[in-house]
Coordinates of C-alpha atoms in Angstrom, one line a residue:
X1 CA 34.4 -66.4 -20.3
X2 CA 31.4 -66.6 -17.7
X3 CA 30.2 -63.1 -18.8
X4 CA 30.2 -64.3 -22.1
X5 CA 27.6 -67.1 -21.9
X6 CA 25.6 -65.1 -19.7
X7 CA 25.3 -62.2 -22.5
X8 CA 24.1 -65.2 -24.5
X9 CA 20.9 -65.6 -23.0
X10 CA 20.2 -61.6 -22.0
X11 CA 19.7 -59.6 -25.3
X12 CA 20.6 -56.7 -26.2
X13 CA 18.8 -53.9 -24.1
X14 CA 18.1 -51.6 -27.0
X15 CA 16.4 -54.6 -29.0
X16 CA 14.4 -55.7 -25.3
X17 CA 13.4 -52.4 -25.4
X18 CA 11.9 -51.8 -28.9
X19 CA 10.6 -55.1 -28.8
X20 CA 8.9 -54.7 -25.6
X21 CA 7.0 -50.9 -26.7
X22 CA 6.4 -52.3 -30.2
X23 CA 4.2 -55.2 -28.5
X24 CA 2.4 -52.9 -26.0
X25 CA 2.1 -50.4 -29.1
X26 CA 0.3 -53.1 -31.5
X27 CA -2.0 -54.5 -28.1
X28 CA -3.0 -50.9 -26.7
X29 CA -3.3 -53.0 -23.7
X30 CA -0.9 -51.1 -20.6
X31 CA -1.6 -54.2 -17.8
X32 CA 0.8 -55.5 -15.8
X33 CA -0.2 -59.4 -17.5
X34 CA 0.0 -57.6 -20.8
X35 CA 3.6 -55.9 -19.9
X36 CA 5.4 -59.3 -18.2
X37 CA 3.9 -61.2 -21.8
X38 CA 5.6 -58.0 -23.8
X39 CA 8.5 -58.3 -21.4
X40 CA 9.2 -62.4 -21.7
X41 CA 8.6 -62.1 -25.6
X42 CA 10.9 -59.2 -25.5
X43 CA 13.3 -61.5 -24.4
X44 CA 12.5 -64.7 -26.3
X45 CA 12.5 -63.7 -29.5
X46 CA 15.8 -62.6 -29.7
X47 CA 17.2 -65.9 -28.5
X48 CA 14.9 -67.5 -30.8
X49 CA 16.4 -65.7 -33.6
X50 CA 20.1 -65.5 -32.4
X51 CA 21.4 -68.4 -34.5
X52 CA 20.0 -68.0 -37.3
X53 CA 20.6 -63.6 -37.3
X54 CA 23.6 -62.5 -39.4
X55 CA 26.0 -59.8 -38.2
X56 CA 24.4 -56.7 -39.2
X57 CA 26.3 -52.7 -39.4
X58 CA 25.8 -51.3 -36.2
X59 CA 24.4 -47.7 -35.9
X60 CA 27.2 -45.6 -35.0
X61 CA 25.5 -42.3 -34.7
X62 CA 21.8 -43.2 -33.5
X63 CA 20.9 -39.5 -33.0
X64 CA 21.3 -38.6 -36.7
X65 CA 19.1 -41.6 -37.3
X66 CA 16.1 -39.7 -36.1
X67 CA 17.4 -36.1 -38.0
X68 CA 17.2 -38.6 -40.7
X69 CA 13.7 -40.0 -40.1
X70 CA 12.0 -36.4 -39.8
X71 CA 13.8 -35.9 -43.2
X72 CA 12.0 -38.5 -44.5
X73 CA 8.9 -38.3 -42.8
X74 CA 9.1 -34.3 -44.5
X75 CA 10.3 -35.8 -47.4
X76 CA 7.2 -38.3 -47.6
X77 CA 4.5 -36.0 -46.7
X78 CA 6.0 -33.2 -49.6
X79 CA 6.1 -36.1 -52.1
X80 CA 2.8 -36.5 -51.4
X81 CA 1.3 -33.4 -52.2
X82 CA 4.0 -33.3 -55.3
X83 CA 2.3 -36.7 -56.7
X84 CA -1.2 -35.7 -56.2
X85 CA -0.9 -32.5 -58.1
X86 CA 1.1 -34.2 -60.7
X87 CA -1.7 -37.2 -61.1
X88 CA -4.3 -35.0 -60.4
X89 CA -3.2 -31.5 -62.5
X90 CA -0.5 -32.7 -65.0
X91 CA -1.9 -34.2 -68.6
X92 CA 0.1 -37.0 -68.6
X93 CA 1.8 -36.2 -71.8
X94 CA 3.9 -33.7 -69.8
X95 CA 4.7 -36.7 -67.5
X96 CA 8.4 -37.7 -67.9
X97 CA 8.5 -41.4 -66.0
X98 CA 11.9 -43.0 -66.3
X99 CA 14.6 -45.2 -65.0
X100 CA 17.9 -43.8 -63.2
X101 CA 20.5 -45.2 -62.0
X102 CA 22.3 -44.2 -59.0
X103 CA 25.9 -45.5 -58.1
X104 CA 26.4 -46.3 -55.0
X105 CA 29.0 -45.2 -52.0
X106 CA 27.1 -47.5 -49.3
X107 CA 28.7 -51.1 -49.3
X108 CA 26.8 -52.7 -46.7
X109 CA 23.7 -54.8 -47.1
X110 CA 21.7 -53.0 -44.2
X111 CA 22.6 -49.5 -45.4
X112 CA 21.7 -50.3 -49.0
X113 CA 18.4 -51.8 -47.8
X114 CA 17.1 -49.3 -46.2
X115 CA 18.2 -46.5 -49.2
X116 CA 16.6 -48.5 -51.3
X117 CA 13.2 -49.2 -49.0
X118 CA 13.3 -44.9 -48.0
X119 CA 13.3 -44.2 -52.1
X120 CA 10.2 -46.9 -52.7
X121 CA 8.7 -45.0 -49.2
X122 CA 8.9 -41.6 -51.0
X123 CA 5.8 -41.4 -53.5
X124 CA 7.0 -40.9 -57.1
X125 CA 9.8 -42.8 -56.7
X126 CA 10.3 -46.8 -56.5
X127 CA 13.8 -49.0 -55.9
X128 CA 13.4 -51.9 -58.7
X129 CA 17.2 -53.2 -58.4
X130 CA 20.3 -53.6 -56.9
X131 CA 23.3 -54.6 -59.3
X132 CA 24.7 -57.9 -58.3
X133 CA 28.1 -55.9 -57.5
X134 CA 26.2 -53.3 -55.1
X135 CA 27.5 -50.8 -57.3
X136 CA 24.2 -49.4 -58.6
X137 CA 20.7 -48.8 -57.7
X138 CA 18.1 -49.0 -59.9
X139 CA 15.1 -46.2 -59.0
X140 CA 11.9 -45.4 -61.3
X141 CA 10.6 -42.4 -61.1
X142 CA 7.0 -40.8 -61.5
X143 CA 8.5 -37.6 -63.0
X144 CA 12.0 -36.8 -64.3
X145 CA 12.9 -33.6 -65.2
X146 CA 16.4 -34.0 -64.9
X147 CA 18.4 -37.4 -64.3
X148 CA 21.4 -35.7 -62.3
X149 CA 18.9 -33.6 -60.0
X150 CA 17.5 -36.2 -58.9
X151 CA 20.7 -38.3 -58.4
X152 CA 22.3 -35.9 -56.3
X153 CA 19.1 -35.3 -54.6
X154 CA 18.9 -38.9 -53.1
X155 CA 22.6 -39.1 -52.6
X156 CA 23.0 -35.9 -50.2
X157 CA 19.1 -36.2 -48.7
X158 CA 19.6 -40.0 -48.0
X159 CA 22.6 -41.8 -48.9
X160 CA 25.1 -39.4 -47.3
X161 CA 23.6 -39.6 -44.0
X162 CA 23.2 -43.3 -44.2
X163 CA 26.7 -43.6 -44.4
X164 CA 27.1 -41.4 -41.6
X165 CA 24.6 -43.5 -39.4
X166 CA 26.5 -46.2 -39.9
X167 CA 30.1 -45.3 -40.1
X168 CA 30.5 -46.2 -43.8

């Protein structure tokens, strides 16, 4: 029982951690006043924020959450160059925008968040909607050639690991 209202008031070392690099990333300042303000905010914040957080999914498989990160950062940087040659090079006649729909295997909040936010990060591609069940995602796309490509495109690139990130 003691251990357990002790944990209250430590957070959670991988969340000290981030928070703590993140501020001495945003100051560029490496003191040791700069580091003890990262280090007590580092630890404030989360107990600031602990009643009113909601249980999130845990990562279960943190190193395929950076495999999945240099996808996307590949994934972003392509897109890129796609986009700009299609704006750029492509009358816009021979532009095909349109809606898809993508059904959805993820069933957590989290997970669904951040498919949706990694589709609106890829240029040519923006989340609009998730169906009220979160049984559909709603993408618009800059240029579809074919609906079930693209489907099964973001399902295997970034759904499928999701759910392997986080166990679902």
């Amino acid at each position: 029982m003691r251990h357990m209202n002790l944990r209250r008031y430590f957070p959670d070392p991988f969340n000290f951690a981030l928070l703590l690099v993140v501020w001495l990333l945003l100051t560029h300042r490496f003191t040791v006043g700069n580091l003890l303000l990262a280090a007590m905010l580092a630890w404030l914040i989360p107990l600031g924020v602990s009643r009113i957080r909601s249980t999130t999914t845990p990562v279960r498989k943190p190193i395929r959450l950076f495999a999945f990160l240099g996808v996307l950062v590949g994934d972003i940087v392509v897109s890129n160059i796609v986009v700009a040659k299609q704006v750029l090079g492509v009358p816009e006649r021979l532009l095909q925008p349109g809606f898809v729909a993508i059904p959805l295997d993820l069933e957590e909040a989290l997970p669904i968040t951040i498919l949706a936010s990694t589709i609106s990060l890829t240029p040519g591609t923006v989340s609009i909607e998730i169906s009220k069940d979160r049984k559909t995602l709603y993408v618009h796309a800059l240029h579809v050639e074919n609906e079930t490509d693209l489907v099964g495109r973001i399902k295997r690139r970034y759904e499928k690991p999701l759910k392997e990130i986080f166990g679902c």
